[in-house]
XYZ file of C-alpha atoms in Angstrom:
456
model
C -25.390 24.734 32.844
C -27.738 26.576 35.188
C -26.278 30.136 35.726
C -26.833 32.601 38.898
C -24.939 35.908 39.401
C -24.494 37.922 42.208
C -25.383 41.343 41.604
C -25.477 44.350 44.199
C -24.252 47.981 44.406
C -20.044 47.637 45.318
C -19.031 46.373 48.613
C -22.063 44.586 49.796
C -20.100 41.137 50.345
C -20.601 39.671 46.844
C -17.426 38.296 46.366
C -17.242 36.998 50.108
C -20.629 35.065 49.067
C -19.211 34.019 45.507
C -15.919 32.476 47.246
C -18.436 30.510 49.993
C -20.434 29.042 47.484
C -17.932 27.634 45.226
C -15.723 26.260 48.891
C -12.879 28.279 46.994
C -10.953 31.779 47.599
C -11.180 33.091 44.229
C -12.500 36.277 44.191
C -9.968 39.099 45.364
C -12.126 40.013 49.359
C -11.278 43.758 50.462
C -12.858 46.050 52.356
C -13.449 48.821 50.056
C -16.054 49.385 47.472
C -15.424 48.605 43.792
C -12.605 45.940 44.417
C -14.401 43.638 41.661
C -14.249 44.986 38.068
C -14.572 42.478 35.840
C -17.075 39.366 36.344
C -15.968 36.283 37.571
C -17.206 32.867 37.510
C -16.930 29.199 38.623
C -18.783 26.124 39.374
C -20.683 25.328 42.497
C -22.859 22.845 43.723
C -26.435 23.526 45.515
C -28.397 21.508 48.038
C -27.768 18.782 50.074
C -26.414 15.182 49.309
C -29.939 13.544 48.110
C -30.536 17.325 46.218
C -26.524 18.312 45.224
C -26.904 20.282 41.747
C -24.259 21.988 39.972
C -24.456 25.365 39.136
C -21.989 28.551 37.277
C -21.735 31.111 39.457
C -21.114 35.058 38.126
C -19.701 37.176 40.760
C -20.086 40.784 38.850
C -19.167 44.338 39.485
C -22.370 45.241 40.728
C -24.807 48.372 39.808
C -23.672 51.855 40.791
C -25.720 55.071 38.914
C -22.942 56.589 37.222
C -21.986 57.981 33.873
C -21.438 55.330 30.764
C -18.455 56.467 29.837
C -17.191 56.206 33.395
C -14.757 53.795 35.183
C -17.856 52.537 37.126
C -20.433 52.653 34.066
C -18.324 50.993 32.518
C -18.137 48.215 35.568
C -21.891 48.980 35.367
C -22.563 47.738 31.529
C -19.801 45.061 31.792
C -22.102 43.548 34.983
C -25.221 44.181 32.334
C -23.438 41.548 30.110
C -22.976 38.935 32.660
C -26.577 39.280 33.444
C -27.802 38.173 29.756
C -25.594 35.198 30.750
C -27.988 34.526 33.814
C -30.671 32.635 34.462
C -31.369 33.776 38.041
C -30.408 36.641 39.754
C -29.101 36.408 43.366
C -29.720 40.494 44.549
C -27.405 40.846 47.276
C -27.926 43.402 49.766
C -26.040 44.975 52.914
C -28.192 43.391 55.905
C -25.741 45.861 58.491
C -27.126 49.483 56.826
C -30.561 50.751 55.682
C -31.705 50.439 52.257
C -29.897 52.822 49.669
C -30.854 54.722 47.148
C -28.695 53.244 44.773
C -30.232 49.675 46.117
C -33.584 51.279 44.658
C -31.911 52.236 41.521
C -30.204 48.910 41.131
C -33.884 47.335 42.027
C -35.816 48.975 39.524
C -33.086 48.034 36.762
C -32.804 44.180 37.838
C -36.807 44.401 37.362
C -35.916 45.071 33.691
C -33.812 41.737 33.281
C -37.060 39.580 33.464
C -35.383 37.077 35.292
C -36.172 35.245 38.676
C -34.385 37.350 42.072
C -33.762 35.691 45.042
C -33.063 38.937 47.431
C -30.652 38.308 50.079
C -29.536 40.557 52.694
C -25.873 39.292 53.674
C -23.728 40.336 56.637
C -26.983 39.286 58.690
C -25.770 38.098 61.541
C -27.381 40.165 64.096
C -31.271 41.067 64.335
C -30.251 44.420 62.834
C -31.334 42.726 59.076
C -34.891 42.453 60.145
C -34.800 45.957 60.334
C -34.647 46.607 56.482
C -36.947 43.472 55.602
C -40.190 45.412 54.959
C -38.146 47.940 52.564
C -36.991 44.647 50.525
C -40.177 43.471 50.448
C -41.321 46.448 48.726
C -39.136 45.857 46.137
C -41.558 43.085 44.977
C -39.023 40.125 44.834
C -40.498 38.378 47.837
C -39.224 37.620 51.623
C -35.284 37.974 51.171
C -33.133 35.573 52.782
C -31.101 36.418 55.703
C -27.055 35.081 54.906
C -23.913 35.620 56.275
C -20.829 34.894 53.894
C -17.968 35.287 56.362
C -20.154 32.819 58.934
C -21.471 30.606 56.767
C -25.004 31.006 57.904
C -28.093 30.736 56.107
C -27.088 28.704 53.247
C -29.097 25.864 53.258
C -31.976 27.545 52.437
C -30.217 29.743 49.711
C -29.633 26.361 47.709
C -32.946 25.678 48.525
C -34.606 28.694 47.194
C -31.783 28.444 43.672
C -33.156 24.500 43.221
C -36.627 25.789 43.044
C -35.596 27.829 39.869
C -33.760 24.627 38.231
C -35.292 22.381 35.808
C -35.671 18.996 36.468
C -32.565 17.620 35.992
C -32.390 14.562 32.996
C -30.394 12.106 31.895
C -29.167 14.632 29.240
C -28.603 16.906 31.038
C -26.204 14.992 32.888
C -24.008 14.044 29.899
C -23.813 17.377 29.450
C -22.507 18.494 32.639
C -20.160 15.603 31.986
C -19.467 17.124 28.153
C -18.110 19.755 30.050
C -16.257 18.813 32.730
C -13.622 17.703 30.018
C -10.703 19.941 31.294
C -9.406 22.535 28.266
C -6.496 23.833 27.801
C -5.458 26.868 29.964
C -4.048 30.130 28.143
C -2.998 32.263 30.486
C -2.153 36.307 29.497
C 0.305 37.649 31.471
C 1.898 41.099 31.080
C 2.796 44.980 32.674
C -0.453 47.040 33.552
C -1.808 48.241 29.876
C 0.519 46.003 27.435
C -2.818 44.884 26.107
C -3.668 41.587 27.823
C -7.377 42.346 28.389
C -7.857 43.579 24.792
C -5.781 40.599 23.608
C -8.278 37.757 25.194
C -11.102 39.989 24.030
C -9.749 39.802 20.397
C -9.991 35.771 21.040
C -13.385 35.798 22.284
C -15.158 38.106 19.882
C -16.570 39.883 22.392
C -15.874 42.683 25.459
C -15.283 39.807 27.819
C -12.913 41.639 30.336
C -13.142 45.328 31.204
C -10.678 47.981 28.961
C -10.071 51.186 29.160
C -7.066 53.894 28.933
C -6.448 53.181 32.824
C -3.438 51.163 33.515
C -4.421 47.954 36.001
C -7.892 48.076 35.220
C -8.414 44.079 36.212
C -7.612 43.180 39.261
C -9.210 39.686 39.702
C -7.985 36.872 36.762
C -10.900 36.621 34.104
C -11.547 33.049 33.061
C -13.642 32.228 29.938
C -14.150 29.357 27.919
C -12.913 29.275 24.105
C -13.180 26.909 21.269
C -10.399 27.222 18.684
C -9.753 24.635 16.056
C -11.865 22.100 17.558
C -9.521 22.354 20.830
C -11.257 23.715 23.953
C -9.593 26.194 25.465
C -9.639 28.485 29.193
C -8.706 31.948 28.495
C -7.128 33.866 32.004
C -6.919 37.443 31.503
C -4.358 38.159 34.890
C -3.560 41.772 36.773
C -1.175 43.312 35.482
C 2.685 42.759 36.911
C 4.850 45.481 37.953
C 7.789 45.269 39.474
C 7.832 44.424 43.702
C 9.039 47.762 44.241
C 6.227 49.661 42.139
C 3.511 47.792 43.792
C 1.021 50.056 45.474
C -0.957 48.828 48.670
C -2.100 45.389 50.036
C -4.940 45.526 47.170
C -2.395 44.909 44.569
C -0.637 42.206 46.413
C -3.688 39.916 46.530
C -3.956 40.846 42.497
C -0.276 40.135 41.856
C -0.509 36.343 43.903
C -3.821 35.484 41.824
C -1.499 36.315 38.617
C 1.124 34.054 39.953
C -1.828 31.087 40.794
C -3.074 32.057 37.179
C 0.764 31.289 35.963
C 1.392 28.002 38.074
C -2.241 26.623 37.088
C -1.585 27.165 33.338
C -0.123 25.093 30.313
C 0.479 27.420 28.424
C 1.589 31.747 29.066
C 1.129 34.039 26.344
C 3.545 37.186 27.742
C 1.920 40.201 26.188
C 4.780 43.045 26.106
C 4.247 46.568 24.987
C 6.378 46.925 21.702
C 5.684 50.959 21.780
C 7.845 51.366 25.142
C 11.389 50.445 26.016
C 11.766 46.515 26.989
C 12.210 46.696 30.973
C 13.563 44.408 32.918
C 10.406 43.287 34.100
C 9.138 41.650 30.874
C 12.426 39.318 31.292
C 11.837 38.657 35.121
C 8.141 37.877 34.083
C 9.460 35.119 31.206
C 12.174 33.508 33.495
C 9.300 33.343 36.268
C 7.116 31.570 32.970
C 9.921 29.153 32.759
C 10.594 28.024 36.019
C 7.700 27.093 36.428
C 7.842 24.851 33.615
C 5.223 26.480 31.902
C 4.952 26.674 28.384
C 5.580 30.447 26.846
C 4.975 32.197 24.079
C 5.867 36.316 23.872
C 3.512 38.553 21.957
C 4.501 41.612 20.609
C 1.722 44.004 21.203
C 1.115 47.533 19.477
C 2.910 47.021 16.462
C 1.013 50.137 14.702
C 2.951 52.488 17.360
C 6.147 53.292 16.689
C 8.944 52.302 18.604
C 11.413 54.602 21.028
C 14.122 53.033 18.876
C 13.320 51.463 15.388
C 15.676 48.474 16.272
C 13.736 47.983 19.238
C 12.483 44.404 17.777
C 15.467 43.054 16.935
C 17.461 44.626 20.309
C 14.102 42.788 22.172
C 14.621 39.679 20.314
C 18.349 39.602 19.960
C 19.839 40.812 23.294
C 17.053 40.999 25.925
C 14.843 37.845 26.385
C 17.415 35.512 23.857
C 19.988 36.380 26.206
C 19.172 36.478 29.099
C 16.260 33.479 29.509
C 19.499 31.221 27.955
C 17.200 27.939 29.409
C 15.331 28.153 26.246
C 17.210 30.225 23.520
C 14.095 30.074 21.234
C 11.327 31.315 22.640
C 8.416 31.815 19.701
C 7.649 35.243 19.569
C 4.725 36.675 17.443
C 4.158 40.675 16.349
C 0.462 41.349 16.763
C -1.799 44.645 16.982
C -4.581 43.331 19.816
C -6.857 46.480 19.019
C -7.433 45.801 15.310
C -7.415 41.733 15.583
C -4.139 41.357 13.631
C -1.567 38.458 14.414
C -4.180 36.775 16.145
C -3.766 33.434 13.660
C 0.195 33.074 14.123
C -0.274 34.034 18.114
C -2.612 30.577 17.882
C -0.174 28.575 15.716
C 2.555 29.328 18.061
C 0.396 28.688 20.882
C -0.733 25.106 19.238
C 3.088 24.547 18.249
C 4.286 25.360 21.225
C 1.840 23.234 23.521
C 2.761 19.880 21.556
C 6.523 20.573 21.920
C 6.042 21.044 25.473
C 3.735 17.351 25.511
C 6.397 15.883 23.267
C 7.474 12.106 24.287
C 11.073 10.245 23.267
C 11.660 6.927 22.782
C 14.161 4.934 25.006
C 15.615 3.623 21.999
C 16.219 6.794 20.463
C 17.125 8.786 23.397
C 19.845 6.341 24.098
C 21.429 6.544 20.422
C 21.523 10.026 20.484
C 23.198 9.551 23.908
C 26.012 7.724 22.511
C 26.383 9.690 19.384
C 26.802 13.354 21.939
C 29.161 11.503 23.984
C 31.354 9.798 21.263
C 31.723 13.927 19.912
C 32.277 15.242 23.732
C 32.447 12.901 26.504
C 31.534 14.148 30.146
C 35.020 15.695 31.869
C 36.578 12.739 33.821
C 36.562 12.789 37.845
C 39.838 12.406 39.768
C 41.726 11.108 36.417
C 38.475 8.328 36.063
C 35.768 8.199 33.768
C 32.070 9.870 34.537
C 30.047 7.414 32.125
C 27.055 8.303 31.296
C 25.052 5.209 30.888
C 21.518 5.459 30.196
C 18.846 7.918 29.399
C 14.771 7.719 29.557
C 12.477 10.511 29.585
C 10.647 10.366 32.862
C 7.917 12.915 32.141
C 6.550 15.642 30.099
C 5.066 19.606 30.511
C 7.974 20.117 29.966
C 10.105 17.298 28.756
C 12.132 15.482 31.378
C 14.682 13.190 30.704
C 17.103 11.595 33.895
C 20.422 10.464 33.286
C 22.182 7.395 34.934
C 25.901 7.887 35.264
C 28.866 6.775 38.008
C 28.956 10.402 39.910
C 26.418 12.737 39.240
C 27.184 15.345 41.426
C 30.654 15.777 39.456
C 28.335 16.706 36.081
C 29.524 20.331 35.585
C 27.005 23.259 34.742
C 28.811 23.775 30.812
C 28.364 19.905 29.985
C 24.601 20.264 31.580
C 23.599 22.992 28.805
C 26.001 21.367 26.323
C 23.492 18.093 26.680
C 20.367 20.263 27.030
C 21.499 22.264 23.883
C 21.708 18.931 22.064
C 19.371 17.995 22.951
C 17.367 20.570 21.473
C 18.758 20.892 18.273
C 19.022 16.968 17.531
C 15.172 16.032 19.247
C 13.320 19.194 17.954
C 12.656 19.919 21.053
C 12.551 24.028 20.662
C 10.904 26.849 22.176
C 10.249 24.966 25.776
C 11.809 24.634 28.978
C 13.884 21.205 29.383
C 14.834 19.635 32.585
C 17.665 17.419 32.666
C 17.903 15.272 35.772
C 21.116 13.107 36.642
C 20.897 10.124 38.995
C 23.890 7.661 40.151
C 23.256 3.621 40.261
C 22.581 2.203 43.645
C 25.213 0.522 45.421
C 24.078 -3.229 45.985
C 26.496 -3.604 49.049
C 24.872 -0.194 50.821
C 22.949 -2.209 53.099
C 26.132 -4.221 54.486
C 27.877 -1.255 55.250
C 24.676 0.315 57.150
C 25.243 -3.280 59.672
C 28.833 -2.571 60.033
């Protein structure tokens, strides 16, 4: 697919642009420079209704002279990566202030990429952006194009200007677009700042897809990124990470900590990436219950196995008595010991991961559902009600991701809580059904007379 990315020094209105163009809010917007580290991107569509292309869209760090072994060089080569991704070069500039010196810098390297640049001078929404026109011209580019992201103005003729850098588009090219628009499978990583979730997905890829470094909470915005595994597509989301409410630090985290949580809801899968070198806090198991309420499939991921533990039982007091015991909605959670920076555990993270995903598709039959029903209630039948029965009649799985199964019986709102997890538990152990959540819903027969007594 026909790629553009954004580039600019920080805090020109990239991601405000990025977010209009693909009609979603997806990049984290703030008013302060440097809020994008990693590079983001999505699908749009260009041009009108006759002319409507699609397009992937990079929203980058941007270009800021700076030492390499920096915070920002770093930003700085991780936005030189995207750019070998591109095949046009959107060079966004501040239409509100006069041309920069780091705008020159970031000019002259762009010139380097030998790619088409459409420059565009956003935030143009007075007459002050004709002021800086001739400098951009200089730049040899061509006439930029005046835009403004948070007014939605001038963008018409910016998908007019992309389309004239397109190739025709062909009947194969079409099936492609269509190739891709099969939906994968979405992995996403989900941990405390520096457990290793960035290096983890990076392991996956191959390559330095999201930004690492010693610096705890180094990503801020979720990093998507397409992976084939198997033969199985998959979407990797690298997420912020997630500290406890208390701990977090300014409105700039909060809008990283609710694009984790989208990241969580929008996923089938959530690989929880905990530190095994630290003590297990209470936030790894508010972070797996969270996983599991949401239905969401999860799998926990030992990281740093190579460091040693505060406690050499840490492992089995992690596996044993933390997460076991107290996520007791699914006892078995598969957990996998991996070291992220060398590559190692990577193949049983993916078996677990592949395991996992098909127990949390798995389908019953009606037929067997129902003789397992009457073999769990013939060895414990449901507590009686006011001296009377509480049959349980029937059983069907009603849906799947996770399983669901609903239960027909004379009073279900008399079901207590310890027959609930004894049927759940039997569930599991009798149906296979391990390692993912399981709802269990419990529904009384309608009363054929209710409408008579609604007359009276």
């Amino acid at each position: 697919m026909f790629t553009v990315a954004l580039v600019g020094r920080p805090n020109v209105g990239k991601s405000t642009l990025f977010n209009r163009m693909v009609k979603k809010q997806l990049a984290i917007i703030y008013d302060e420079p440097g809020v994008t580290r990693d590079w983001r991107e999505a699908e749009a569509k260009v041009g009108d209704y006759n002319t409507e292309r699609k397009i992937r869209l990079i929203d980058t760090a941007g270009y800021d002279d700076a030492p390499n072994n920096s915070l920002t060089g770093r930003m700085r080569n991780h936005t030189d990566d995207a750019i070998e991704k591109a095949d046009l070069i959107i060079f966004v500039l501040d239409g509100r202030s006069e041309i920069t010196a780091v705008d020159e810098w970031t000019a002259a390297r762009l010139r380097r990429a030998n790619l088409p640049i459409i420059p565009v001078l956003n935030k143009a929404e007075n007459e002050n952006a004709l002021e800086c026109e001739a400098e951009v011209l200089a730049f040899g580019f061509g006439e930029p194009l005046l835009v403004s992201s948070a007014h939605g103005q001038g963008f018409y003729e910016l998908d007019e200007k992309i389309i004239e850098y397109m190739p025709e588009q062909n009947a194969e090219s079409q099936n492609d677009d269509e190739d891709e628009d099969t939906k994968p499978i979405k992995i996403a990583i989900i941990g405390q700042p520096n457990a290793g979730k960035s290096t983890l997905m990076n392991a996956l890829l191959g390559t330095n897809r999201s930004l690492t470094g010693p610096e705890a909470g180094l990503t801020r915005d979720s990093v998507h990124a397409k992976w084939e595994y198997n033969g199985q597509l998959y979407e990797l989301v690298d997420t912020a990470g997630l500290r406890r409410k208390n701990r977090v630090d300014g409105i700039l985290e909060d809008f990283s900590v609710e694009d984790s949580l989208r990241a969580i809801r929008l996923a089938q899968i959530v690989v929880l990436v905990i530190d095994r070198s630290l003590t297990t806090e209470h936030q790894d198991i508010t972070l797996a219950g969270l996983v599991i309420k949401e239905g969401r499939a999860l799998v926990v991921a030992m990281n740093k196995m190579d460091l040693k533990a505060p406690d050499e039982s840490a492992m089995a007091f992690i596996k044993g008595k933390t997460l076991e015991n107290s996520i007791n909605e699914v006892p078995d959670l598969p957990m996998v010991n991996m070291i992220a920076t060398r590559g190692k555990g990577l193949k049983p993270l993916m078996k677990a991961v592949e395991t996992t995903y098909e127990t949390w598709n798995k389908r019953v039959g009606t037929g067997a559902l129902n003789r397992w029903l009457d073999y769990v209630k013939n060895h414990n039948p449901p507590p009686m009600v006011a001296n009377r029965p509480n049959s349980i009649k029937y059983v069907s799985q009603i849906n799947n991701r996770p399983p669901t199964f609903a239960m027909w019986c004379s009073k279900p709102n008399d079901i207590p809580d310890s027959y609930k997890r004894y049927l759940i538990r039997s569930l599991r152990e009798d149906l296979d059904i391990h390692g993912v959540p399981i709802r269990l819903l419990f529904r009384g027969k309608k009363n054929p007379y209710a409408h008579l007594a609604k007359r009276n």
